[in-house]
PDB file of C-alpha atoms in Angstrom:
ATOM      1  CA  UNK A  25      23.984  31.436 -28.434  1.00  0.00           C
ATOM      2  CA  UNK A  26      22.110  33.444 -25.671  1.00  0.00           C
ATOM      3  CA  UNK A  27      19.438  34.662 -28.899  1.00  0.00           C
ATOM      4  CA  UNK A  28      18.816  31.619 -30.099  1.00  0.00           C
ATOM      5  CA  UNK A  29      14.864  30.599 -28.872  1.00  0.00           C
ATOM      6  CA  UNK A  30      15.012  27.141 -29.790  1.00  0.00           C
ATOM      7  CA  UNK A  31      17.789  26.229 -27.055  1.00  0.00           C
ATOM      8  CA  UNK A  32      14.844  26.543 -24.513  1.00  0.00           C
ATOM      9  CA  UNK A  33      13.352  23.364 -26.273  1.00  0.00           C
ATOM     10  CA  UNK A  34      16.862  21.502 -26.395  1.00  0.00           C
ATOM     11  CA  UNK A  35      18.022  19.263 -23.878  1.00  0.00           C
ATOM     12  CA  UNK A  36      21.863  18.163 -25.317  1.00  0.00           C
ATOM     13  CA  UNK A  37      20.680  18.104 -28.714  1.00  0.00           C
ATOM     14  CA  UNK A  38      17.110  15.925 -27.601  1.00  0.00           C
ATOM     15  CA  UNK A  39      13.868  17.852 -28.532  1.00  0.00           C
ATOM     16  CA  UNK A  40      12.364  18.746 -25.068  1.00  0.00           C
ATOM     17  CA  UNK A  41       8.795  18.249 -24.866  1.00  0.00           C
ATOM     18  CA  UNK A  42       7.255  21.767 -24.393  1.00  0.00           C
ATOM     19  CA  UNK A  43       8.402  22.355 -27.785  1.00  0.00           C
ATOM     20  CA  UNK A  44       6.032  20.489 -29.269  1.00  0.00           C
ATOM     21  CA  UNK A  45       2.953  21.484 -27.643  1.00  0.00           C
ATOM     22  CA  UNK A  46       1.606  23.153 -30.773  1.00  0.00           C
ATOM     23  CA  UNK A  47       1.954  20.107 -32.760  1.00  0.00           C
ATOM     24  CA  UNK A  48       1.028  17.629 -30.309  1.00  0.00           C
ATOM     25  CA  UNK A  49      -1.529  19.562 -28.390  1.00  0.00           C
ATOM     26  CA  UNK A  50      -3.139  16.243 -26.562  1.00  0.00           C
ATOM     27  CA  UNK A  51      -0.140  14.592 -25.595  1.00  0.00           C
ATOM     28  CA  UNK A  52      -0.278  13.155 -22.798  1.00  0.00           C
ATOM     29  CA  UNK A  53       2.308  10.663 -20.662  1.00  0.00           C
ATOM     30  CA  UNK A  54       0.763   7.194 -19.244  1.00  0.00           C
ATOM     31  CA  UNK A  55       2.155   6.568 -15.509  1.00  0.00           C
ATOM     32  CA  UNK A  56       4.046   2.932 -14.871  1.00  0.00           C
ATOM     33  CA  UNK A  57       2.900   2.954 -11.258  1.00  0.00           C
ATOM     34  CA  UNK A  58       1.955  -0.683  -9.559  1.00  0.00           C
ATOM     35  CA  UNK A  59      -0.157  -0.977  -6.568  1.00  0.00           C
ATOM     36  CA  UNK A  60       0.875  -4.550  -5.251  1.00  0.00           C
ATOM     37  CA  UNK A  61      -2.470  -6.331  -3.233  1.00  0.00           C
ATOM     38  CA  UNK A  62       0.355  -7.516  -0.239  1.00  0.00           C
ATOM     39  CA  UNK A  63      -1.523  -6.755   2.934  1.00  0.00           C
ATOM     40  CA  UNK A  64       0.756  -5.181   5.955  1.00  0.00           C
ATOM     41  CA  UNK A  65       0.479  -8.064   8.708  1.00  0.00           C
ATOM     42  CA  UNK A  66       1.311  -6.507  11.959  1.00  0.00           C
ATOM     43  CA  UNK A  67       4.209  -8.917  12.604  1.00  0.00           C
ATOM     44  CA  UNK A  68       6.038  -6.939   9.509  1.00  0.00           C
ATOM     45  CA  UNK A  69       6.352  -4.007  11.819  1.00  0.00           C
ATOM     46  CA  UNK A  70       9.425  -4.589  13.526  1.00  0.00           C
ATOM     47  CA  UNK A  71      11.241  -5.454  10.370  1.00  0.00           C
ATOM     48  CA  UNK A  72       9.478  -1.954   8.539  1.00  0.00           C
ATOM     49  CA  UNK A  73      10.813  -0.136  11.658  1.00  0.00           C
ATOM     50  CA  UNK A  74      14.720  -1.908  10.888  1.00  0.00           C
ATOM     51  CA  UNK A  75      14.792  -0.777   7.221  1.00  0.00           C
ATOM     52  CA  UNK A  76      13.391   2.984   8.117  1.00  0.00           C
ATOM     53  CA  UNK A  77      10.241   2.215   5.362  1.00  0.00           C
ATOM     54  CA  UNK A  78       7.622   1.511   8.315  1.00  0.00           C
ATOM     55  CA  UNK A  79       5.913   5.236   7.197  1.00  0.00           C
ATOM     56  CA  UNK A  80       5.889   4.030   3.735  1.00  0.00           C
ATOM     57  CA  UNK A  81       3.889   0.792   4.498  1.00  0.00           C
ATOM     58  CA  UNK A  82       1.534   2.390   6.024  1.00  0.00           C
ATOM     59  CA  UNK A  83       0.968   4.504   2.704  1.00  0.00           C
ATOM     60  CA  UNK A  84       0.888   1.724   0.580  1.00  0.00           C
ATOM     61  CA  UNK A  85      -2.152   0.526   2.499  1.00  0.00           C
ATOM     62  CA  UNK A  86      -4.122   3.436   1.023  1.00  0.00           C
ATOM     63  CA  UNK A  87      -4.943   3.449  -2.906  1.00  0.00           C
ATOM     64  CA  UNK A  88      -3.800   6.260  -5.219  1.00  0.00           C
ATOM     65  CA  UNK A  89      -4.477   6.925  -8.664  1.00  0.00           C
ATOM     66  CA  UNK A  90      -2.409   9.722 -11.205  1.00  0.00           C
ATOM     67  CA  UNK A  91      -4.024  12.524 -12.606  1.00  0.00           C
ATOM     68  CA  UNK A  92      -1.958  11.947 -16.085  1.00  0.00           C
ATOM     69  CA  UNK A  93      -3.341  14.796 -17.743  1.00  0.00           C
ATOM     70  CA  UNK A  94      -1.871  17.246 -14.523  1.00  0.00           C
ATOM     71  CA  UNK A  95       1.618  15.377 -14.016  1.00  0.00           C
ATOM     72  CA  UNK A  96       1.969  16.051 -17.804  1.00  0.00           C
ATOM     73  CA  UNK A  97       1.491  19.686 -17.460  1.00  0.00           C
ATOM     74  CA  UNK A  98       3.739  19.931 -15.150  1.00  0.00           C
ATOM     75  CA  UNK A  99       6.656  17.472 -16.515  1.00  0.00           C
ATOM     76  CA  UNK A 100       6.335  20.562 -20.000  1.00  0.00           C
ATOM     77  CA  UNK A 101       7.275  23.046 -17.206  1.00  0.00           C
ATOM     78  CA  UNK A 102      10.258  20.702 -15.871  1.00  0.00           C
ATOM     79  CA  UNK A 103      13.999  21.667 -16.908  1.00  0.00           C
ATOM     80  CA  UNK A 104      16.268  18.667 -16.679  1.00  0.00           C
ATOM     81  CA  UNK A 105      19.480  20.947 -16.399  1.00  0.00           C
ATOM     82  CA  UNK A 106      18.241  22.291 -12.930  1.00  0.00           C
ATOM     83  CA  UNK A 107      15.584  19.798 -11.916  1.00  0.00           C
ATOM     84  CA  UNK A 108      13.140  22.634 -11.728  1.00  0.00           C
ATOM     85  CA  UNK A 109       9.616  23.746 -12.854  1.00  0.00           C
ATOM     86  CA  UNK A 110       9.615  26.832 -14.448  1.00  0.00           C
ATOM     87  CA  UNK A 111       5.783  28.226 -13.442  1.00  0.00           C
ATOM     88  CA  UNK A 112       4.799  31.657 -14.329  1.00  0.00           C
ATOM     89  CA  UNK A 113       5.668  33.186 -10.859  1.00  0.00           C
ATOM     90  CA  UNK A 114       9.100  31.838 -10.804  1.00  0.00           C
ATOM     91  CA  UNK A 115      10.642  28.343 -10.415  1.00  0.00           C
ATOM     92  CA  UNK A 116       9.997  25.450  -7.606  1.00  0.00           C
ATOM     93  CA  UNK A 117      10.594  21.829  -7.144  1.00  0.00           C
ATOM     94  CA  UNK A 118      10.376  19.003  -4.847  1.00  0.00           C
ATOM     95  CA  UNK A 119      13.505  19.042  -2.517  1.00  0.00           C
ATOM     96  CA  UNK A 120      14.502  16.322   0.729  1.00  0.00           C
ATOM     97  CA  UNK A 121      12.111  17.822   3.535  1.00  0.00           C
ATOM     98  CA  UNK A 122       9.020  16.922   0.850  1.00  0.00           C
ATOM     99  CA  UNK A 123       9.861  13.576   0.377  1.00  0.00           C
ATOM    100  CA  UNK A 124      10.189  13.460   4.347  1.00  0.00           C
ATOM    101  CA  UNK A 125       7.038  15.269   5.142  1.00  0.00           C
ATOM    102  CA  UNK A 126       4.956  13.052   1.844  1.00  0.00           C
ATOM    103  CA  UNK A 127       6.269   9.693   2.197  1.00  0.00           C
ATOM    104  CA  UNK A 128       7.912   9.369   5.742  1.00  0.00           C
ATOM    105  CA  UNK A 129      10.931   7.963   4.605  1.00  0.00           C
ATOM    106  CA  UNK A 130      14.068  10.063   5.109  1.00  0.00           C
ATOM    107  CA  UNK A 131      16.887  10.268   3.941  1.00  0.00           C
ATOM    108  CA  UNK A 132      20.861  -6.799 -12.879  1.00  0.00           C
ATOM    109  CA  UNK A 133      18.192  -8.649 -13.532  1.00  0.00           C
ATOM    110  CA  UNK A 134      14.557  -8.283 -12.331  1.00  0.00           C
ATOM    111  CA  UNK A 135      12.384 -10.601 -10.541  1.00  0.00           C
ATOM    112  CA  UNK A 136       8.730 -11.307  -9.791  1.00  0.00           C
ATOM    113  CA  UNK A 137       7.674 -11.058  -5.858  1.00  0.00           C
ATOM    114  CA  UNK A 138       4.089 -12.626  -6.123  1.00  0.00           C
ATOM    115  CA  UNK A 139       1.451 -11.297  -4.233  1.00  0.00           C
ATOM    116  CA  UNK A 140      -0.223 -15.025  -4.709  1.00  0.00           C
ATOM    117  CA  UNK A 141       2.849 -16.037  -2.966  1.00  0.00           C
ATOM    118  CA  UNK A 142       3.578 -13.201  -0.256  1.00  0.00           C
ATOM    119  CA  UNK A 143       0.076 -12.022  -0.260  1.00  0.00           C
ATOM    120  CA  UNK A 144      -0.677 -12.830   3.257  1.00  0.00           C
ATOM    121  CA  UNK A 145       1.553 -14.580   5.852  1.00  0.00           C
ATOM    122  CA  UNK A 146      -0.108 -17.953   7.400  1.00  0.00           C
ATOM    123  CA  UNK A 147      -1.268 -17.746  10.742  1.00  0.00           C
ATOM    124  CA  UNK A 148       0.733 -19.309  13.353  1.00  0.00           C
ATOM    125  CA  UNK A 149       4.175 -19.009  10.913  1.00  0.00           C
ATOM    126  CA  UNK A 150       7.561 -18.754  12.712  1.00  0.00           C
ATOM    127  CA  UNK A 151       9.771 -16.572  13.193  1.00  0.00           C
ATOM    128  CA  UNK A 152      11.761 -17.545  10.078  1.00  0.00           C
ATOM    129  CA  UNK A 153       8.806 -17.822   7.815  1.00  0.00           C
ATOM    130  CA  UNK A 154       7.869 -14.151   9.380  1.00  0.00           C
ATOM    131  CA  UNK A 155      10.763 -12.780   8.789  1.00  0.00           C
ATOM    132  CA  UNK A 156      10.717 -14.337   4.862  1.00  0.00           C
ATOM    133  CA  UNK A 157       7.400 -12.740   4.167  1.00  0.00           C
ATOM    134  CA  UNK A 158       8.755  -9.053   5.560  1.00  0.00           C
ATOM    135  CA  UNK A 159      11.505  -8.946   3.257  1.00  0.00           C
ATOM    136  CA  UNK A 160       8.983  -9.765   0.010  1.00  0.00           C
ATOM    137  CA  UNK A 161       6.983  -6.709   1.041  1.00  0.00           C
ATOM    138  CA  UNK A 162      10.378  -4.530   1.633  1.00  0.00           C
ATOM    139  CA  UNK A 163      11.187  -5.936  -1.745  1.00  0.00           C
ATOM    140  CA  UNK A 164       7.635  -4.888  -2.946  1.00  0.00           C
ATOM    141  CA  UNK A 165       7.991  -1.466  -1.413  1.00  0.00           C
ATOM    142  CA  UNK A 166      11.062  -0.964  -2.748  1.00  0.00           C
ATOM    143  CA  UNK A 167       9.881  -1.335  -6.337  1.00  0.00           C
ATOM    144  CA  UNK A 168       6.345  -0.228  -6.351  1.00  0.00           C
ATOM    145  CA  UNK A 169       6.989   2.833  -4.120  1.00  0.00           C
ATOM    146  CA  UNK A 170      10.108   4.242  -4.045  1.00  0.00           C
ATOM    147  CA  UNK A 171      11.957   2.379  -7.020  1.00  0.00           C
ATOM    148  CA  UNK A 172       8.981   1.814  -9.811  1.00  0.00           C
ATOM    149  CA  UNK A 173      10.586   1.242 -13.182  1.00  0.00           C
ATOM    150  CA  UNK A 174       8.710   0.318 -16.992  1.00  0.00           C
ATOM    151  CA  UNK A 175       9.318  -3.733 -15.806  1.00  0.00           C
ATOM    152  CA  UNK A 176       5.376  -4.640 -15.036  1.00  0.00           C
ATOM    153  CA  UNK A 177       5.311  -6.166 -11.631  1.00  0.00           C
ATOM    154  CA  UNK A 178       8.741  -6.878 -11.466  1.00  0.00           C
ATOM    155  CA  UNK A 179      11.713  -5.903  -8.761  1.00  0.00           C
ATOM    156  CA  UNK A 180      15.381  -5.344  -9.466  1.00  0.00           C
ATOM    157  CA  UNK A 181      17.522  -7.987  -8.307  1.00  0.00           C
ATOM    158  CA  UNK A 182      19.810  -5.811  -6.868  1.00  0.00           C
ATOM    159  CA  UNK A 183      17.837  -5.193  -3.776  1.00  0.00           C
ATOM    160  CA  UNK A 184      18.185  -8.917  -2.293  1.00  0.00           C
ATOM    161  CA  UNK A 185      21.784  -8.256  -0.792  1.00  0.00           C
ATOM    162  CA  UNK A 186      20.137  -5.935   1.493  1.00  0.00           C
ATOM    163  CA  UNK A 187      17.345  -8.006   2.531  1.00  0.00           C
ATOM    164  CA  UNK A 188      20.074 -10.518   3.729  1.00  0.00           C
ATOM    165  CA  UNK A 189      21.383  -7.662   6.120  1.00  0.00           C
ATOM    166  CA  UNK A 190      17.540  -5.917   6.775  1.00  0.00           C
ATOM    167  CA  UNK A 191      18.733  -4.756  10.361  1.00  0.00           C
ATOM    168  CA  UNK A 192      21.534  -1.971   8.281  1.00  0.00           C
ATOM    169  CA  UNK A 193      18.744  -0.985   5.947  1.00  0.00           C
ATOM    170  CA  UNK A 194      17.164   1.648   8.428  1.00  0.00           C
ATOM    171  CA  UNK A 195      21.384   3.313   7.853  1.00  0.00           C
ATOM    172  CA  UNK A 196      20.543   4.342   4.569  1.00  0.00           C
ATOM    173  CA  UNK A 197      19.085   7.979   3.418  1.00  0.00           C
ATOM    174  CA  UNK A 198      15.924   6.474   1.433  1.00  0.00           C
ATOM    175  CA  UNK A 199      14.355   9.675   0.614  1.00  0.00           C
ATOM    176  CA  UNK A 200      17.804  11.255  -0.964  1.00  0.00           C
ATOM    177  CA  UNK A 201      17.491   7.598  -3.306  1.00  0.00           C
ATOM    178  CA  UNK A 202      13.589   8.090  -4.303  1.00  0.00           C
ATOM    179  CA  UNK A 203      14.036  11.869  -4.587  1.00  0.00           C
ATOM    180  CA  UNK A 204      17.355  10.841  -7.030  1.00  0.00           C
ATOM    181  CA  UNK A 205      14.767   8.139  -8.785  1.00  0.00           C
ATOM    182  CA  UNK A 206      12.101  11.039  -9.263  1.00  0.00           C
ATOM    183  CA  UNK A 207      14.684  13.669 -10.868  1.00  0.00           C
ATOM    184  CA  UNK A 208      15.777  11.155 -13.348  1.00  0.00           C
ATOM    185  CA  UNK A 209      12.347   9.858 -14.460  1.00  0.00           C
ATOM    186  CA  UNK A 210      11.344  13.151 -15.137  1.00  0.00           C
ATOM    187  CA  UNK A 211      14.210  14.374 -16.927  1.00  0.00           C
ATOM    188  CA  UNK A 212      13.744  11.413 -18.868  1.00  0.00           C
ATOM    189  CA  UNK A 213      10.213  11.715 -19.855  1.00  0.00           C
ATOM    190  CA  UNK A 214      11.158  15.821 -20.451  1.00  0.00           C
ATOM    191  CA  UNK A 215      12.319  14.254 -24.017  1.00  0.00           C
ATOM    192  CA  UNK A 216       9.411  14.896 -26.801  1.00  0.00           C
ATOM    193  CA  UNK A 217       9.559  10.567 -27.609  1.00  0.00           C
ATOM    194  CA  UNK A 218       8.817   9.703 -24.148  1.00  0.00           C
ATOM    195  CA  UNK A 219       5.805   9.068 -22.938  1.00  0.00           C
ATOM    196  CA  UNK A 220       5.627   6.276 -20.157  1.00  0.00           C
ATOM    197  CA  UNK A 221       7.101   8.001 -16.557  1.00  0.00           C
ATOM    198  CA  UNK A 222       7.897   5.737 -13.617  1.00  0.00           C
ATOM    199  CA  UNK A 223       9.248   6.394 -10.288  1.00  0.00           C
ATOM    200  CA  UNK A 224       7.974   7.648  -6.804  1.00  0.00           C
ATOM    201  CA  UNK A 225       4.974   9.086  -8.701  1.00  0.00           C
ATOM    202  CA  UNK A 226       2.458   9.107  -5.531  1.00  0.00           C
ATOM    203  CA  UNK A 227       5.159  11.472  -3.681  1.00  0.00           C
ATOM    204  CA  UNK A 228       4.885  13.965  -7.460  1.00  0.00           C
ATOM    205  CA  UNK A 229       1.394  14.364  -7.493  1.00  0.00           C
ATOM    206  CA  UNK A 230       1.129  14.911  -3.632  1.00  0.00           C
ATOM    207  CA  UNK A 231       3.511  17.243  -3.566  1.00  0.00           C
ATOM    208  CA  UNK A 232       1.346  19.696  -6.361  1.00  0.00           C
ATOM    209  CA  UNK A 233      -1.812  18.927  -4.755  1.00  0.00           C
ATOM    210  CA  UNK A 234      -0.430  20.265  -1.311  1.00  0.00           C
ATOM    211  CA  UNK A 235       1.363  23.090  -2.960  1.00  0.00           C
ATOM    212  CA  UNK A 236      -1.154  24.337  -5.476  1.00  0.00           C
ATOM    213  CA  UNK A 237      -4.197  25.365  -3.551  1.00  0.00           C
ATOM    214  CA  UNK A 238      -6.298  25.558  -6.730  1.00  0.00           C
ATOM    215  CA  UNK A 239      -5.484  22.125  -8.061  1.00  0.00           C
ATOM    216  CA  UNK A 240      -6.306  20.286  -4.874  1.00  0.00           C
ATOM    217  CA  UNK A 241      -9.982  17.769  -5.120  1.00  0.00           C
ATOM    218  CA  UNK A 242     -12.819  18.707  -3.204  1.00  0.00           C
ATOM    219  CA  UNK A 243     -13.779  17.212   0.090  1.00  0.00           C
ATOM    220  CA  UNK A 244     -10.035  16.165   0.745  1.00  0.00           C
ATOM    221  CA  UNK A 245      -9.505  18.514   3.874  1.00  0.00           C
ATOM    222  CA  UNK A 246      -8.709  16.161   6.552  1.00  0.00           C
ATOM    223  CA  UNK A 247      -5.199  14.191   6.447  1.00  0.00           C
ATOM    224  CA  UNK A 248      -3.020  12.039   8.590  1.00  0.00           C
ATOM    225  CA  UNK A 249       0.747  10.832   8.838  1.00  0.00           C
ATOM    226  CA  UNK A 250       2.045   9.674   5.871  1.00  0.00           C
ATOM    227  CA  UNK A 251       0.793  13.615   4.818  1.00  0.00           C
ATOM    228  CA  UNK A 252       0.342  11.977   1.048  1.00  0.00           C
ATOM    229  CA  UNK A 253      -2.648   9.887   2.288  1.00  0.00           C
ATOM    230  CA  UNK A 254      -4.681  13.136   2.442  1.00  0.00           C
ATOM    231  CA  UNK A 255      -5.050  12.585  -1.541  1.00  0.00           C
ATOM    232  CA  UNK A 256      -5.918   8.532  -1.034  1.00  0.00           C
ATOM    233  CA  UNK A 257      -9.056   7.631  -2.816  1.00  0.00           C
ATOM    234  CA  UNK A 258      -8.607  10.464  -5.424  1.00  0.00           C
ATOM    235  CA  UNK A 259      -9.949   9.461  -8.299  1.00  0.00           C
ATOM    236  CA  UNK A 260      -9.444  10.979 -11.354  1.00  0.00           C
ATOM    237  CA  UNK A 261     -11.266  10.975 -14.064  1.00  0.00           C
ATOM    238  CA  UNK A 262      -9.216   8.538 -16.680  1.00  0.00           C
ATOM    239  CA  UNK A 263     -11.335   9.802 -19.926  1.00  0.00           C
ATOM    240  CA  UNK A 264     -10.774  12.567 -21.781  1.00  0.00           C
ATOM    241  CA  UNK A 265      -7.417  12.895 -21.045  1.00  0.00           C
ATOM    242  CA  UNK A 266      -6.330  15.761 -24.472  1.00  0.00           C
ATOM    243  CA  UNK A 267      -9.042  18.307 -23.283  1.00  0.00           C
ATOM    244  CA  UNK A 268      -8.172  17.611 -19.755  1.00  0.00           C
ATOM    245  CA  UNK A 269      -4.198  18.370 -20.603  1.00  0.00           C
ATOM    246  CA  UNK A 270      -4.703  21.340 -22.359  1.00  0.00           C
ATOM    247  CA  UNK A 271      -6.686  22.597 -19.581  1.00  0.00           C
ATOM    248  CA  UNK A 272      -4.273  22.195 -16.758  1.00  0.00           C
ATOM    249  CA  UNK A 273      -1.823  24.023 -19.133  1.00  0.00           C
ATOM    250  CA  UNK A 274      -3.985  27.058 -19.063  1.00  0.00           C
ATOM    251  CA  UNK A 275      -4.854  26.766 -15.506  1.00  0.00           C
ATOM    252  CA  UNK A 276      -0.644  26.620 -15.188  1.00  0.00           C
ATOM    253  CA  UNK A 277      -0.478  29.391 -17.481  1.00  0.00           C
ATOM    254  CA  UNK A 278      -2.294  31.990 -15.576  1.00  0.00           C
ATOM    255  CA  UNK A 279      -1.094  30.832 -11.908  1.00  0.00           C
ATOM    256  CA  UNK A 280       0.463  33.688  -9.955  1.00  0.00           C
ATOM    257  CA  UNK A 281       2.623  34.311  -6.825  1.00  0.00           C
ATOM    258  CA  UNK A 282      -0.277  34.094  -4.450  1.00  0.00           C
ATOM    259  CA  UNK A 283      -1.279  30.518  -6.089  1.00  0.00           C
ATOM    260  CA  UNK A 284       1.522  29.011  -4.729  1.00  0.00           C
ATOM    261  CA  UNK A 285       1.845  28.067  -0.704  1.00  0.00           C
ATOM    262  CA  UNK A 286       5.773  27.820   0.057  1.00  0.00           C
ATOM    263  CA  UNK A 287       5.231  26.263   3.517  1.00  0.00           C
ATOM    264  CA  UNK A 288       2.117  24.087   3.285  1.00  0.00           C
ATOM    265  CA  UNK A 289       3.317  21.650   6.459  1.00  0.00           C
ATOM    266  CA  UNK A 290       4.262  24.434   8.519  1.00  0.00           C
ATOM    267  CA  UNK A 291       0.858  25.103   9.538  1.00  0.00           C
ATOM    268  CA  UNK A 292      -0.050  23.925  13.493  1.00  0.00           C
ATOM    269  CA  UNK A 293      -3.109  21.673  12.259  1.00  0.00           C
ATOM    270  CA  UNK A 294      -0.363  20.198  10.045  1.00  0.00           C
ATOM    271  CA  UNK A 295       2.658  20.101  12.992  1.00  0.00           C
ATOM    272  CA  UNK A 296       0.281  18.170  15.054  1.00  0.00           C
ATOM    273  CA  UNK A 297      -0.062  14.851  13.179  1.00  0.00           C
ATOM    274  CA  UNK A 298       3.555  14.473  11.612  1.00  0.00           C
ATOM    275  CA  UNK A 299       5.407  12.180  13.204  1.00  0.00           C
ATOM    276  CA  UNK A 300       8.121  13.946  15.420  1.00  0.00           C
ATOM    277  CA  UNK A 301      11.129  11.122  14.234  1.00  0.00           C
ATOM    278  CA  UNK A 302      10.949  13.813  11.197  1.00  0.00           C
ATOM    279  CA  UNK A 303      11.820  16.905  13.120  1.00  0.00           C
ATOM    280  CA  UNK A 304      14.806  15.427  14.766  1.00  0.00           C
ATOM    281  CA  UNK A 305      18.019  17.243  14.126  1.00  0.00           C
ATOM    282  CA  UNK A 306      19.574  14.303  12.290  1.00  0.00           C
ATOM    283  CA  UNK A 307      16.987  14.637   9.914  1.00  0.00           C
ATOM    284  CA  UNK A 308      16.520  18.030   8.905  1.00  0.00           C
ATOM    285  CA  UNK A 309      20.064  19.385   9.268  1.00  0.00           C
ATOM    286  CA  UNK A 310      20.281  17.600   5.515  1.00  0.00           C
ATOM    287  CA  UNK A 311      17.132  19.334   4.434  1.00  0.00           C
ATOM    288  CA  UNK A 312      19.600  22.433   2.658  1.00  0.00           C
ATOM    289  CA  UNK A 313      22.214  20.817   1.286  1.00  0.00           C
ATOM    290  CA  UNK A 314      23.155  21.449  -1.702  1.00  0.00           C
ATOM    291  CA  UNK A 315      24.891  17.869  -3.049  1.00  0.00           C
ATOM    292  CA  UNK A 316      24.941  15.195  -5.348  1.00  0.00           C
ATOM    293  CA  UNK A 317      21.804  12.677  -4.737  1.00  0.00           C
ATOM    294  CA  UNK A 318      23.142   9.146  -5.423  1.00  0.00           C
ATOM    295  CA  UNK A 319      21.015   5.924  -6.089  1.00  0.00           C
ATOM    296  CA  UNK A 320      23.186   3.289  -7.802  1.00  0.00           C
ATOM    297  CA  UNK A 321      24.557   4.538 -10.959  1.00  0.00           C
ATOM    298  CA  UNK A 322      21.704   7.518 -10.907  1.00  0.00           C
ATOM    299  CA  UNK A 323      23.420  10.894  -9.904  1.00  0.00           C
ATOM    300  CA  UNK A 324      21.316  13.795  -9.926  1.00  0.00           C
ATOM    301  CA  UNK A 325      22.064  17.308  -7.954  1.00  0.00           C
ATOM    302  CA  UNK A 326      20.050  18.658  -5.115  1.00  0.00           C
TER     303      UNK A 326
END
């Protein structure tokens, strides 16, 4: 069982995509991330602050494309029984403290949230109608952000019960959720047929640009809190996408110990601009466990 090669390309009896690579040399996924045009109104804040997403909002504010061609490279090095990449060096993967440290957010049916609706909330609104518009761009956070499915520019239903009770939402560990989200959209898209990913794909790419020293865009070298908005305004190039594939798989192929950074926010020019509701104990004594991630009916290990 141990001799046979092809169980490296299995994945409980589904053909794993990195053993197909010689046949489909070009193939690359396409991403399912939505960038909703809701603008954060200042009166939002309060409510951003109650559901623990107020970091987040501020990163939606900045645009972000994928680089498909490099997320696909990567997703051939993924293994679904571990949730790890297995690089030439050794294995890594994105763990809690990233998704704190990227995103700033810590630990049925679908339906439409318009931004021709919601867009922008009317001057001189109540506190009612306020408080109406916050909870559309939770909802919109919640499904372009964290939660992104294949559904277009829809949101699951099942988030309105806790937009009825937005002052408990800031109780829950979103990070653990989106990091649970992420694990299972790649595993998913690890299968040779798949080729559309969704999920927290802004807090993927960030993560290997900050990581990989040599895969990082020029001219990007100042950031800010979110630490993912150091990467907003990347844009890369959407053509070509085969060639462009098949060389981030060489580039991945001949990557080495010393390619890798293991502590990229550790760094004092780094320290100085997170935000220090991160650091607290409360936060970080979660950072090493090793546990079941939970987000609905999605269980994933950590």
């Amino acid at each position: 069982m141990g001799d046979d090669p092809e169980r490296l390309y299995r994945l409980d009896g589904v053909a794993h995509i990195a053993g197909v690579i010689n046949d489909e040399p070009q193939q690359c996924i396409a991403s399912m991330r939505r960038q909703q045009g809701m603008r954060l109104d200042d009166r939002y804040v309060l409510y951003l602050q109650m559901a623990g997403l107020y970091h987040l909002a501020r990163l939606n504010d900045r645009w972000f494309r994928l680089d498909e061609p490099l997320v696909s490279a990567f997703v051939e090095r993924w293994r679904p029984e571990t949730h790890i990449f297995h690089m030439p060096f050794g294995e890594c993967t994105i763990t809690l403290p990233r998704v704190a440290w990227c995103r700033g957010v810590h630990g049925s049916d679908p339906i439409r949230i318009s931004a021709e609706t919601f867009g922008e909330c009317p001057e001189g609104a109540d506190e009612e109608t306020v408080r109406r518009y916050a909870r559309a761009y939770i909802m919109m956070l919640l499904g372009t952000q964290l939660f992104a499915d294949k559904s277009g520019n829809r949101v699951h239903s099942r988030w309105l019960p806790y937009m009825a009770r937005i002052e408990e939402m800031g109780g829950y560990s979103w990070g653990s959720a989106a990091l649970t989200w992420l694990y299972r959209c790649m595993c998913r898209v690890a299968n040779r047929h798949v080729v559309k990913l969704a999920g927290p794909l802004q807090l993927l790419q960030s993560w290997i640009l900050w990581h990989f020293l040599g895969f990082r865009p020029a001219g990007y070298d100042t950031f800010s809190w979110p630490l993912a908005s150091r990467w907003a305004g990347h844009n890369p190039s959407a053509s070509e996408k085969g060639p462009r594939l098949q060389m981030w798989r060489l580039r991945i192929d001949l990557l080495q110990t010393g390619d890798f950074i293991w502590m990229p926010y550790s760094s004092p020019d780094v320290l100085q601009v997170v935000h220090p509701e991160v650091l607290e104990p409360r936060h970080t004594v979660l950072w090493r466990c090793v546990t079941a991630l939970i987000y609905f009916a999605v269980i994933e290990w950590h």
